Amino acid sequence: MLKEILNKIFWHPDYKKEDFEVIILHRGAEENKKIISLDDVELKGNYLVYFDTYIPLHRILEIRNKKTGEILYKKLGFQQ
């Protein structure tokens, strides 16, 4: 399901990846979370590539639309 959502955001003409952001598990960051715009990443296999950093998809906690606040994906058990 997560990969399907990301593929839709990255490749479907009705979606713009700059409208979306992900919250990832990032140990050492405030509350162990980091927010990244999908406009700043590439999708390669089962990873998001953020500059030179490969982020495994299992670290994604949430995907949301920055403009509307709509949550497209939320990892089970994750609370903002």
JSON list of C-alpha atoms in Angstrom, two decimals, residues 4-80:
[
{"chain": "A", "resi": 4, "resn": "GLU", "atom": "CA", "xyz": [1.43, 2.28, -4.34]},
{"chain": "A", "resi": 5, "resn": "ILE", "atom": "CA", "xyz": [0.77, 5.66, -2.70]},
{"chain": "A", "resi": 6, "resn": "LEU", "atom": "CA", "xyz": [4.30, 6.85, -3.40]},
{"chain": "A", "resi": 7, "resn": "ASN", "atom": "CA", "xyz": [4.13, 5.67, -7.02]},
{"chain": "A", "resi": 8, "resn": "LYS", "atom": "CA", "xyz": [0.88, 7.56, -7.49]},
{"chain": "A", "resi": 9, "resn": "ILE", "atom": "CA", "xyz": [2.36, 10.76, -6.04]},
{"chain": "A", "resi": 10, "resn": "PHE", "atom": "CA", "xyz": [5.54, 10.48, -8.11]},
{"chain": "A", "resi": 11, "resn": "TRP", "atom": "CA", "xyz": [4.07, 9.36, -11.43]},
{"chain": "A", "resi": 12, "resn": "HIS", "atom": "CA", "xyz": [0.34, 10.17, -11.71]},
{"chain": "A", "resi": 13, "resn": "PRO", "atom": "CA", "xyz": [-0.30, 13.38, -13.70]},
{"chain": "A", "resi": 14, "resn": "ASP", "atom": "CA", "xyz": [-2.97, 14.55, -11.22]},
{"chain": "A", "resi": 15, "resn": "TYR", "atom": "CA", "xyz": [-0.45, 14.68, -8.36]},
{"chain": "A", "resi": 16, "resn": "LYS", "atom": "CA", "xyz": [2.49, 17.02, -7.77]},
{"chain": "A", "resi": 17, "resn": "LYS", "atom": "CA", "xyz": [5.13, 15.64, -5.44]},
{"chain": "A", "resi": 18, "resn": "GLU", "atom": "CA", "xyz": [5.93, 19.15, -4.17]},
{"chain": "A", "resi": 19, "resn": "ASP", "atom": "CA", "xyz": [2.46, 19.17, -2.56]},
{"chain": "A", "resi": 20, "resn": "PHE", "atom": "CA", "xyz": [3.37, 16.27, -0.26]},
{"chain": "A", "resi": 21, "resn": "GLU", "atom": "CA", "xyz": [5.66, 15.62, 2.67]},
{"chain": "A", "resi": 22, "resn": "VAL", "atom": "CA", "xyz": [6.71, 12.59, 4.65]},
{"chain": "A", "resi": 23, "resn": "ILE", "atom": "CA", "xyz": [7.41, 12.23, 8.32]},
{"chain": "A", "resi": 24, "resn": "ILE", "atom": "CA", "xyz": [10.19, 9.73, 8.84]},
{"chain": "A", "resi": 25, "resn": "LEU", "atom": "CA", "xyz": [11.71, 8.03, 11.85]},
{"chain": "A", "resi": 26, "resn": "HIS", "atom": "CA", "xyz": [15.06, 9.80, 12.28]},
{"chain": "A", "resi": 27, "resn": "ARG", "atom": "CA", "xyz": [16.90, 8.83, 15.44]},
{"chain": "A", "resi": 28, "resn": "GLY", "atom": "CA", "xyz": [18.59, 11.75, 17.14]},
{"chain": "A", "resi": 29, "resn": "ALA", "atom": "CA", "xyz": [16.24, 14.37, 15.68]},
{"chain": "A", "resi": 30, "resn": "GLU", "atom": "CA", "xyz": [13.70, 16.14, 17.87]},
{"chain": "A", "resi": 31, "resn": "GLU", "atom": "CA", "xyz": [11.12, 13.52, 18.91]},
{"chain": "A", "resi": 32, "resn": "ASN", "atom": "CA", "xyz": [13.02, 11.10, 16.59]},
{"chain": "A", "resi": 33, "resn": "LYS", "atom": "CA", "xyz": [11.04, 12.47, 13.62]},
{"chain": "A", "resi": 34, "resn": "LYS", "atom": "CA", "xyz": [11.96, 14.49, 10.57]},
{"chain": "A", "resi": 35, "resn": "ILE", "atom": "CA", "xyz": [9.67, 16.10, 7.98]},
{"chain": "A", "resi": 36, "resn": "ILE", "atom": "CA", "xyz": [10.85, 16.00, 4.37]},
{"chain": "A", "resi": 37, "resn": "SER", "atom": "CA", "xyz": [9.16, 17.41, 1.28]},
{"chain": "A", "resi": 38, "resn": "LEU", "atom": "CA", "xyz": [8.71, 14.76, -1.41]},
{"chain": "A", "resi": 39, "resn": "ASP", "atom": "CA", "xyz": [9.98, 17.37, -3.85]},
{"chain": "A", "resi": 40, "resn": "ASP", "atom": "CA", "xyz": [13.44, 16.89, -2.27]},
{"chain": "A", "resi": 41, "resn": "VAL", "atom": "CA", "xyz": [13.61, 13.11, -2.69]},
{"chain": "A", "resi": 42, "resn": "GLU", "atom": "CA", "xyz": [13.79, 10.45, -5.38]},
{"chain": "A", "resi": 43, "resn": "LEU", "atom": "CA", "xyz": [12.09, 7.07, -5.21]},
{"chain": "A", "resi": 44, "resn": "LYS", "atom": "CA", "xyz": [14.53, 4.21, -5.89]},
{"chain": "A", "resi": 45, "resn": "GLY", "atom": "CA", "xyz": [13.24, 0.72, -5.24]},
{"chain": "A", "resi": 46, "resn": "ASN", "atom": "CA", "xyz": [12.31, 0.44, -1.57]},
{"chain": "A", "resi": 47, "resn": "TYR", "atom": "CA", "xyz": [14.10, 3.66, -0.60]},
{"chain": "A", "resi": 48, "resn": "LEU", "atom": "CA", "xyz": [13.60, 7.39, -0.66]},
{"chain": "A", "resi": 49, "resn": "VAL", "atom": "CA", "xyz": [16.85, 9.11, -1.60]},
{"chain": "A", "resi": 50, "resn": "TYR", "atom": "CA", "xyz": [17.28, 12.42, 0.21]},
{"chain": "A", "resi": 51, "resn": "PHE", "atom": "CA", "xyz": [20.45, 14.04, -1.13]},
{"chain": "A", "resi": 52, "resn": "ASP", "atom": "CA", "xyz": [23.00, 11.24, -0.45]},
{"chain": "A", "resi": 53, "resn": "THR", "atom": "CA", "xyz": [20.94, 9.47, 2.21]},
{"chain": "A", "resi": 54, "resn": "TYR", "atom": "CA", "xyz": [18.93, 6.32, 1.46]},
{"chain": "A", "resi": 55, "resn": "ILE", "atom": "CA", "xyz": [15.83, 6.12, 3.67]},
{"chain": "A", "resi": 56, "resn": "PRO", "atom": "CA", "xyz": [14.13, 2.69, 3.82]},
{"chain": "A", "resi": 57, "resn": "LEU", "atom": "CA", "xyz": [10.40, 2.91, 3.22]},
{"chain": "A", "resi": 58, "resn": "HIS", "atom": "CA", "xyz": [9.69, 1.19, 6.55]},
{"chain": "A", "resi": 59, "resn": "ARG", "atom": "CA", "xyz": [10.91, 4.40, 8.25]},
{"chain": "A", "resi": 60, "resn": "ILE", "atom": "CA", "xyz": [8.04, 6.43, 6.79]},
{"chain": "A", "resi": 61, "resn": "LEU", "atom": "CA", "xyz": [5.57, 7.25, 9.55]},
{"chain": "A", "resi": 62, "resn": "GLU", "atom": "CA", "xyz": [3.17, 9.46, 7.60]},
{"chain": "A", "resi": 63, "resn": "ILE", "atom": "CA", "xyz": [2.53, 10.94, 4.16]},
{"chain": "A", "resi": 64, "resn": "ARG", "atom": "CA", "xyz": [0.40, 14.06, 3.97]},
{"chain": "A", "resi": 65, "resn": "ASN", "atom": "CA", "xyz": [-0.66, 16.79, 1.60]},
{"chain": "A", "resi": 66, "resn": "LYS", "atom": "CA", "xyz": [1.00, 20.05, 2.69]},
{"chain": "A", "resi": 67, "resn": "LYS", "atom": "CA", "xyz": [-1.80, 22.20, 1.24]},
{"chain": "A", "resi": 68, "resn": "THR", "atom": "CA", "xyz": [-4.87, 20.36, 2.49]},
{"chain": "A", "resi": 69, "resn": "GLY", "atom": "CA", "xyz": [-3.50, 18.45, 5.48]},
{"chain": "A", "resi": 70, "resn": "GLU", "atom": "CA", "xyz": [-5.00, 15.23, 4.09]},
{"chain": "A", "resi": 71, "resn": "ILE", "atom": "CA", "xyz": [-3.18, 12.16, 5.38]},
{"chain": "A", "resi": 72, "resn": "LEU", "atom": "CA", "xyz": [-2.62, 9.58, 2.65]},
{"chain": "A", "resi": 73, "resn": "TYR", "atom": "CA", "xyz": [-0.70, 7.12, 4.80]},
{"chain": "A", "resi": 74, "resn": "LYS", "atom": "CA", "xyz": [-0.14, 6.68, 8.51]},
{"chain": "A", "resi": 75, "resn": "LYS", "atom": "CA", "xyz": [1.96, 3.87, 9.95]},
{"chain": "A", "resi": 76, "resn": "LEU", "atom": "CA", "xyz": [0.03, 1.73, 12.39]},
{"chain": "A", "resi": 77, "resn": "GLY", "atom": "CA", "xyz": [0.67, 2.94, 15.92]},
{"chain": "A", "resi": 78, "resn": "PHE", "atom": "CA", "xyz": [2.12, 6.32, 14.89]},
{"chain": "A", "resi": 79, "resn": "GLN", "atom": "CA", "xyz": [0.69, 9.31, 16.72]},
{"chain": "A", "resi": 80, "resn": "GLN", "atom": "CA", "xyz": [1.66, 12.88, 15.88]}
]
